Amino acid sequence: MSTGTHRLRRILGIREGMAVTVGIVIGAGILRTPGDIAEQLGDPWLILAAWFFGGVVVALSTLVLGEMAAALPKAGGKYVYAHHAWGPVMGFVAGWSELLVTRGFSGAAKAIAIAEYIRILAGGRGNIGILALAVILGFFALHTRGLKAGIVFQNGATLLKILIVLGIAAAGLWAGDLAGFKPQPTTASGPTAGLLGFAIAYQLISFAYYGWEDAAKLAEEVKNPGRALPKILVGGSLAVLVLYLLLNVAFLATLTPAEMAGSELVAADVIAKVFGGAAGTVVVVASLIILIGSLNVNFLGLPRVAFGLARDRLAPGAFKTVDERGSPRKALYFITAWIALLALTGSFRLLVQFMMTVAIAVDSMVLLGYFKLRFSQPDLERPFRMPGHPWLPAITIALYVAILVIIVGTQPKMGLGAGLMLAALTIAGWITARRSA
């Protein structure tokens, strides 16, 4: 029976936290986006440079977020930092944008991708929407058993995921003839070249990296969070950067950018070229395992964002209910229903670009809160301090703003839609804050 008297338990160490980070980051993004990125950029060195640049931005972001996470080790992640820095309205925007857009949409996209791979294995039989709903309900059942069950599953799934990625990379590097690095005509031309091509590629790459901060949502369940959280965030993001570069080098060692362009599963193309078409089924199964591990962390993190919002009276009080197994059960109900509803749309590419436009805008505001907290709360205990202050965090935030300007300038309709969404959340946050005052 659920009650409101149970508390979140500190049972996670650095290993489990890094498993959460790697688990959610490596998933739909690296499986689905390399072909589209190759189509946009067309040059092997530009492709690798874009992936490296995306990883550097993430690594810098983790350092900024690491200071805030260590100083404010509470469930909710970026919502907590925005709330402390800018007040309840911006906290509302950060928390609810993550629930409704960045994480809800990514969870639905992953469920759809899992359903697609299941149908491939079933010989084309089955309805994508129904299969996606079945997947979502399966994860709901797993997480009603508590955080420990979800973490045990995550550790196993993450280990398999790393082994699979390394296996695919090894096959490409071993059998490839560096085809992608040989001189060839560029495939990126016309309206997709230049700033628009970079903007689209970066949106896809940032989606592939997104989730680097998710371990911070479990702050109240991490042992010794002041020391552990920065190590979890930085270590997890750097591990993903290395794996992504290794995988893309393996892709380009086997395929040219033209051969990669437009592919929905470049990894399968690489293995098929090395071992033959029958190996494609193995890659589909491997991709399915990767996606399952990634979607699992959506169900780990999102209910705890809702928990943090409810605790500060910016969401229904029922979301604070923690059951005897340590799970925010009512919040889990809401998250499951929202992801299921989005999964019924069957959309992927547009949702990814939209969610990343919103996410980059919100992240800019959250990271700027680093300076606000330094100014407004100089005596706040900070077990970890951002190196290179103030120039390195300033450069990090400047990169976010510059990227956002390029995205909005090259995709004005996307920028308008994201702006309207954020404006609506700001108004809702202002109304909620006034009622809670």
Short mmCIF file of C-alpha atoms in Angstrom, two decimals, residues 111-260:
data_model
loop_
_atom_site.label_atom_id
_atom_site.label_comp_id
_atom_site.label_asym_id
_atom_site.label_seq_id
_atom_site.Cartn_x
_atom_site.Cartn_y
_atom_site.Cartn_z
CA ALA A 111 9.59 2.86 -27.58
CA ILE A 112 8.67 3.30 -31.25
CA ALA A 113 12.18 2.25 -32.33
CA ILE A 114 12.02 -0.81 -30.09
CA ALA A 115 8.66 -1.70 -31.62
CA GLU A 116 10.11 -1.34 -35.12
CA TYR A 117 12.97 -3.69 -34.31
CA ILE A 118 10.62 -6.22 -32.70
CA ARG A 119 8.50 -6.18 -35.86
CA ILE A 120 11.59 -6.74 -38.02
CA LEU A 121 12.45 -9.79 -35.93
CA ALA A 122 8.83 -10.97 -36.23
CA GLY A 123 9.01 -10.88 -40.02
CA GLY A 124 7.04 -7.65 -40.41
CA ARG A 125 4.10 -8.82 -38.31
CA GLY A 126 2.55 -6.67 -35.59
CA ASN A 127 1.31 -3.11 -35.17
CA ILE A 128 3.97 -0.54 -34.22
CA GLY A 129 1.64 1.38 -31.91
CA ILE A 130 0.45 -1.71 -30.04
CA LEU A 131 3.97 -3.09 -29.73
CA ALA A 132 5.22 0.27 -28.42
CA LEU A 133 2.45 0.33 -25.82
CA ALA A 134 3.35 -3.21 -24.75
CA VAL A 135 6.98 -2.15 -24.32
CA ILE A 136 5.97 0.87 -22.22
CA LEU A 137 3.69 -1.23 -19.99
CA GLY A 138 6.52 -3.72 -19.51
CA PHE A 139 8.81 -1.00 -18.21
CA PHE A 140 6.02 0.32 -16.00
CA ALA A 141 5.67 -3.14 -14.43
CA LEU A 142 9.44 -3.35 -13.86
CA HIS A 143 9.64 0.02 -12.12
CA THR A 144 6.70 -0.63 -9.82
CA ARG A 145 9.09 -3.11 -8.18
CA GLY A 146 11.28 -0.25 -6.98
CA LEU A 147 14.57 1.46 -7.79
CA LYS A 148 16.71 -1.57 -6.94
CA ALA A 149 15.03 -3.70 -9.60
CA GLY A 150 15.48 -0.96 -12.19
CA ILE A 151 19.16 -0.50 -11.29
CA VAL A 152 19.96 -4.24 -11.38
CA PHE A 153 18.40 -4.36 -14.85
CA GLN A 154 20.33 -1.23 -15.86
CA ASN A 155 23.73 -2.54 -14.80
CA GLY A 156 23.25 -5.69 -16.86
CA ALA A 157 21.85 -3.85 -19.88
CA THR A 158 24.65 -1.27 -19.82
CA LEU A 159 27.36 -3.94 -19.72
CA LEU A 160 25.79 -5.68 -22.72
CA LYS A 161 25.45 -2.34 -24.48
CA ILE A 162 29.14 -1.48 -24.11
CA LEU A 163 30.15 -4.95 -25.31
CA ILE A 164 27.87 -4.64 -28.35
CA VAL A 165 29.19 -1.19 -29.28
CA LEU A 166 32.78 -2.37 -28.91
CA GLY A 167 31.99 -5.46 -30.99
CA ILE A 168 30.53 -3.43 -33.85
CA ALA A 169 33.44 -0.99 -33.69
CA ALA A 170 35.98 -3.83 -33.70
CA ALA A 171 34.35 -5.44 -36.74
CA GLY A 172 34.43 -2.20 -38.70
CA LEU A 173 38.01 -1.37 -37.76
CA TRP A 174 39.23 -4.92 -38.40
CA ALA A 175 37.62 -5.47 -41.78
CA GLY A 176 37.39 -1.91 -43.07
CA ASP A 177 39.68 -0.47 -45.71
CA LEU A 178 39.23 3.16 -44.56
CA ALA A 179 36.76 3.62 -47.42
CA GLY A 180 35.19 6.67 -45.80
CA PHE A 181 38.49 8.51 -45.58
CA LYS A 182 39.48 8.12 -49.23
CA PRO A 183 39.10 11.20 -51.48
CA GLN A 184 35.57 11.46 -52.84
CA PRO A 185 33.01 14.09 -53.85
CA THR A 186 31.16 15.53 -50.87
CA THR A 187 27.52 14.45 -50.60
CA ALA A 188 26.32 17.52 -48.70
CA SER A 189 25.13 20.21 -51.06
CA GLY A 190 22.36 22.71 -51.74
CA PRO A 191 20.16 23.83 -48.85
CA THR A 192 21.57 21.31 -46.36
CA ALA A 193 25.16 22.57 -46.62
CA GLY A 194 26.52 25.36 -44.43
CA LEU A 195 24.82 26.57 -41.28
CA LEU A 196 21.57 24.67 -41.83
CA GLY A 197 23.46 21.43 -42.33
CA PHE A 198 25.45 22.08 -39.17
CA ALA A 199 22.30 23.00 -37.22
CA ILE A 200 20.47 19.81 -38.21
CA ALA A 201 23.56 17.68 -37.62
CA TYR A 202 24.10 19.24 -34.19
CA GLN A 203 20.46 18.69 -33.20
CA LEU A 204 20.84 15.01 -34.08
CA ILE A 205 24.23 14.72 -32.34
CA SER A 206 22.99 16.50 -29.22
CA PHE A 207 20.06 14.07 -29.15
CA ALA A 208 22.55 11.18 -29.33
CA TYR A 209 24.44 12.65 -26.35
CA TYR A 210 21.39 13.74 -24.39
CA GLY A 211 20.93 12.16 -21.01
CA TRP A 212 24.45 12.98 -19.81
CA GLU A 213 22.96 14.70 -16.76
CA ASP A 214 20.34 12.11 -15.83
CA ALA A 215 22.25 10.67 -12.88
CA ALA A 216 21.73 14.04 -11.16
CA LYS A 217 18.00 13.28 -10.97
CA LEU A 218 18.85 10.44 -8.61
CA ALA A 219 20.87 12.72 -6.31
CA GLU A 220 18.90 11.78 -3.19
CA GLU A 221 19.58 8.11 -3.91
CA VAL A 222 23.37 8.48 -4.46
CA LYS A 223 25.76 7.63 -1.65
CA ASN A 224 28.07 10.55 -0.73
CA PRO A 225 26.62 12.75 -3.52
CA GLY A 226 29.00 15.68 -2.98
CA ARG A 227 31.96 13.60 -4.17
CA ALA A 228 30.20 10.99 -6.28
CA LEU A 229 27.95 13.10 -8.54
CA PRO A 230 30.70 15.08 -10.34
CA LYS A 231 32.62 11.85 -10.97
CA ILE A 232 29.47 10.17 -12.27
CA LEU A 233 28.59 13.07 -14.59
CA VAL A 234 32.06 13.73 -15.99
CA GLY A 235 33.12 10.09 -16.15
CA GLY A 236 29.93 9.00 -17.86
CA SER A 237 30.05 11.74 -20.49
CA LEU A 238 33.71 11.10 -21.33
CA ALA A 239 33.04 7.37 -21.66
CA VAL A 240 30.27 8.08 -24.15
CA LEU A 241 32.45 10.51 -26.12
CA VAL A 242 35.15 7.85 -26.56
CA LEU A 243 32.64 5.17 -27.56
CA TYR A 244 30.92 7.44 -30.09
CA LEU A 245 34.18 8.49 -31.75
CA LEU A 246 35.34 4.87 -31.90
CA LEU A 247 32.05 3.78 -33.44
CA ASN A 248 32.04 6.54 -36.06
CA VAL A 249 35.64 5.79 -37.04
CA ALA A 250 34.58 2.15 -37.48
CA PHE A 251 31.63 3.21 -39.64
CA LEU A 252 33.88 5.35 -41.84
CA ALA A 253 36.50 2.62 -42.04
CA THR A 254 33.92 0.42 -43.78
CA LEU A 255 31.49 2.78 -45.54
CA THR A 256 31.79 6.08 -47.35
CA PRO A 257 29.68 9.02 -46.18
CA ALA A 258 27.61 8.55 -49.35
CA GLU A 259 26.91 4.93 -48.37
CA MET A 260 26.03 5.99 -44.84
#
